[in-house]
Every structure is written in structure tokens, then in C-alpha cells.
Amino acid sequence: MIKLFEQFNNEQEIHEICKKYNIKNYTINEDGSIDVNGNVRLSCQALSSIPLKFNKVSGYFYVNDNFLHNLNNCPKEVGGEFDCSGNYITSLLGGPEFVGEEYNCSFNSLTTLEGSPMDIHEDFNCRNNKLTTLKGGPLRISSNFVLRRN
């Protein structure tokens, strides 16, 4: 069966990128995305884009303090905390649909919460953005909703 890779030439390239960023316990899916049984830490890597297409990450997913402008290639599901703070993100579209713990999108350039998960299972931190509306935001937040400095 031929595998369809949207962004990558072959499985070897995916393995090399995973090795470079210390991503372990992963499975490559038919579409070239990866599932990770564990954590992914891509913080402070000067990334302008997420270097792999993620599907599911059972632990945390950190892409904070980079140069990201969007959440393309983010996992659909994150079992632990999701942190994309300290970037230049203008939209949460493309981000995870499910986050098991805290969702931190603070210190970005968001004007709306469109694209956020409907349920936040712990804190939802979106302080220090440029929010003009809460439209599209989560329907349920289990803990704190931090909005200051918008």
C-alpha cells in the first residue's frame, strides 16, 4: 500500500526529525501523521512551523516560546497539557480538539477563541492576547478561565 505523506518524503525523514527533537514511542500513521505515547517538548526551538504532523499525543504537547503564527500540524488530541504560549499565533484553528489538562495560549496575537476545544478539563489561559470577543471559545471549563490583559 502506498502511504500518503502531505509534508514528508519518506518514513526515514520522519524518524530523523523525531530523533532530532527527542520524540520517542511514536507510530507513523498512513497519512504521515504520528501518534506519540508520551510527551512532546518543542519549546524554545526557534520554530516557525511545527516540523511534523501530529495526530494524538498521550502526554503533554509543548510548542511554547517559538515563532509560530498558526497551529498547523498540532495533534487532534492531547492527553495532558497543551502549551502554545509565547508565539505569534493569530488563530486557534488547527489546534487540538481535545486537551486532557490545561490549555495555555497566552502571550500570542489572538483576537478570537475560535478553534478552541469545546471542553477544557483544567485551566484555560489566554491572557496577554488581543481578544475582542469570546465567540468560538469553550463551552465548559473545569477550573480557571484566565483572560487578563486583553
GROMACS .gro file of C-alpha atoms in nm:
model
  150
    1MET     CA    1   0.000   0.000   0.000
    2ILE     CA    2   0.129   0.348  -0.084
    3LYS     CA    3   0.138   0.586   0.210
    4LEU     CA    4   0.022   0.941   0.151
    5PHE     CA    5   0.257   1.197   0.303
    6GLU     CA    6   0.143   1.558   0.287
    7GLN     CA    7   0.467   1.711   0.408
    8PHE     CA    8   0.736   1.446   0.416
    9ASN     CA    9   0.920   1.246   0.155
   10ASN     CA   10   0.953   0.920   0.346
   11GLU     CA   11   0.943   0.746   0.682
   12GLN     CA   12   1.318   0.788   0.724
   13GLU     CA   13   1.277   1.167   0.729
   14ILE     CA   14   1.010   1.136   0.999
   15HIS     CA   15   1.244   0.916   1.206
   16GLU     CA   16   1.524   1.172   1.167
   17ILE     CA   17   1.301   1.461   1.278
   18CYS     CA   18   1.178   1.259   1.577
   19LYS     CA   19   1.536   1.182   1.673
   20LYS     CA   20   1.638   1.549   1.637
   21TYR     CA   21   1.360   1.662   1.875
   22ASN     CA   22   1.388   1.362   2.111
   23ILE     CA   23   1.040   1.231   2.028
   24LYS     CA   24   1.010   0.869   2.135
   25ASN     CA   25   0.744   0.598   2.145
   26TYR     CA   26   0.571   0.710   1.825
   27THR     CA   27   0.378   0.539   1.550
   28ILE     CA   28   0.364   0.665   1.193
   29ASN     CA   29   0.009   0.664   1.054
   30GLU     CA   30  -0.099   0.603   0.693
   31ASP     CA   31  -0.135   0.979   0.629
   32GLY     CA   32   0.217   1.058   0.753
   33SER     CA   33   0.097   1.191   1.089
   34ILE     CA   34   0.235   1.045   1.410
   35ASP     CA   35   0.084   0.927   1.735
   36VAL     CA   36   0.306   0.966   2.041
   37ASN     CA   37   0.268   0.756   2.353
   38GLY     CA   38   0.421   1.011   2.588
   39ASN     CA   39   0.523   1.377   2.582
   40VAL     CA   40   0.637   1.615   2.307
   41ARG     CA   41   0.851   1.914   2.400
   42LEU     CA   42   0.926   2.150   2.111
   43SER     CA   43   0.967   2.458   2.333
   44CYS     CA   44   1.230   2.726   2.262
   45GLN     CA   45   1.342   2.575   1.930
   46ALA     CA   46   1.301   2.890   1.714
   47LEU     CA   47   1.036   2.704   1.510
   48SER     CA   48   0.830   2.894   1.254
   49SER     CA   49   0.617   2.583   1.196
   50ILE     CA   50   0.558   2.252   1.369
   51PRO     CA   51   0.803   2.012   1.198
   52LEU     CA   52   0.582   1.702   1.198
   53LYS     CA   53   0.213   1.633   1.150
   54PHE     CA   54   0.081   1.504   1.483
   55ASN     CA   55  -0.242   1.311   1.536
   56LYS     CA   56  -0.255   1.200   1.902
   57VAL     CA   57  -0.019   1.269   2.192
   58SER     CA   58  -0.100   1.085   2.515
   59GLY     CA   59   0.101   1.320   2.741
   60TYR     CA   60   0.175   1.692   2.717
   61PHE     CA   61   0.245   1.888   2.398
   62TYR     CA   62   0.464   2.197   2.440
   63VAL     CA   63   0.537   2.432   2.148
   64ASN     CA   64   0.571   2.744   2.359
   65ASP     CA   65   0.825   3.022   2.303
   66ASN     CA   66   0.883   2.978   1.931
   67PHE     CA   67   0.794   3.186   1.624
   68LEU     CA   68   0.469   3.009   1.530
   69HIS     CA   69   0.193   3.204   1.353
   70ASN     CA   70  -0.057   2.914   1.342
   71LEU     CA   71  -0.128   2.572   1.490
   72ASN     CA   72  -0.099   2.369   1.169
   73ASN     CA   73   0.022   2.012   1.234
   74CYS     CA   74  -0.085   2.017   1.601
   75PRO     CA   75  -0.228   1.695   1.739
   76LYS     CA   76  -0.604   1.649   1.732
   77GLU     CA   77  -0.586   1.502   2.082
   78VAL     CA   78  -0.353   1.583   2.372
   79GLY     CA   79  -0.391   1.372   2.686
   80GLY     CA   80  -0.206   1.615   2.911
   81GLU     CA   81  -0.132   1.986   2.897
   82PHE     CA   82  -0.121   2.183   2.570
   83ASP     CA   83   0.104   2.491   2.571
   84CYS     CA   84   0.145   2.718   2.268
   85SER     CA   85   0.216   3.035   2.468
   86GLY     CA   86   0.475   3.291   2.369
   87ASN     CA   87   0.432   3.275   1.991
   88TYR     CA   88   0.269   3.495   1.725
   89ILE     CA   89  -0.042   3.280   1.682
   90THR     CA   90  -0.344   3.466   1.543
   91SER     CA   91  -0.595   3.177   1.544
   92LEU     CA   92  -0.654   2.857   1.741
   93LEU     CA   93  -0.783   2.685   1.426
   94GLY     CA   94  -0.578   2.372   1.361
   95GLY     CA   95  -0.515   2.323   1.731
   96PRO     CA   96  -0.626   2.024   1.938
   97GLU     CA   97  -0.994   1.933   1.959
   98PHE     CA   98  -0.936   1.759   2.293
   99VAL     CA   99  -0.693   1.853   2.572
  100GLY     CA  100  -0.696   1.646   2.892
  101GLU     CA  101  -0.545   1.912   3.116
  102GLU     CA  102  -0.457   2.284   3.092
  103TYR     CA  103  -0.475   2.472   2.761
  104ASN     CA  104  -0.229   2.765   2.756
  105CYS     CA  105  -0.240   3.005   2.460
  106SER     CA  106  -0.124   3.316   2.647
  107PHE     CA  107   0.116   3.576   2.504
  108ASN     CA  108   0.008   3.545   2.141
  109SER     CA  109  -0.185   3.767   1.898
  110LEU     CA  110  -0.531   3.610   1.928
  111THR     CA  111  -0.838   3.827   1.863
  112THR     CA  112  -1.091   3.542   1.894
  113LEU     CA  113  -1.108   3.200   2.060
  114GLU     CA  114  -1.249   3.029   1.751
  115GLY     CA  115  -1.088   2.687   1.714
  116SER     CA  116  -1.053   2.617   2.084
  117PRO     CA  117  -1.180   2.284   2.222
  118MET     CA  118  -1.541   2.287   2.347
  119ASP     CA  119  -1.438   2.138   2.682
  120ILE     CA  120  -1.132   2.243   2.882
  121HIS     CA  121  -1.059   1.990   3.156
  122GLU     CA  122  -0.846   2.223   3.370
  123ASP     CA  123  -0.738   2.588   3.326
  124PHE     CA  124  -0.784   2.782   3.003
  125ASN     CA  125  -0.517   3.051   2.998
  126CYS     CA  126  -0.546   3.308   2.719
  127ARG     CA  127  -0.408   3.617   2.894
  128ASN     CA  128  -0.193   3.874   2.715
  129ASN     CA  129  -0.354   3.848   2.373
  130LYS     CA  130  -0.563   4.088   2.166
  131LEU     CA  131  -0.904   3.931   2.227
  132THR     CA  132  -1.202   4.140   2.119
  133THR     CA  133  -1.461   3.861   2.161
  134LEU     CA  134  -1.506   3.530   2.340
  135LYS     CA  135  -1.702   3.392   2.043
  136GLY     CA  136  -1.591   3.044   1.949
  137GLY     CA  137  -1.448   2.979   2.293
  138PRO     CA  138  -1.501   2.669   2.504
  139LEU     CA  139  -1.848   2.588   2.638
  140ARG     CA  140  -1.717   2.428   2.959
  141ILE     CA  141  -1.405   2.499   3.163
  142SER     CA  142  -1.344   2.279   3.469
  143SER     CA  143  -1.116   2.521   3.652
  144ASN     CA  144  -0.992   2.877   3.583
  145PHE     CA  145  -1.055   3.095   3.275
  146VAL     CA  146  -0.768   3.347   3.267
  147LEU     CA  147  -0.839   3.648   3.043
  148ARG     CA  148  -0.647   3.941   3.189
  149ARG     CA  149  -0.453   4.185   2.970
  150ASN     CA  150  -0.659   4.158   2.654
   0.00000   0.00000   0.00000
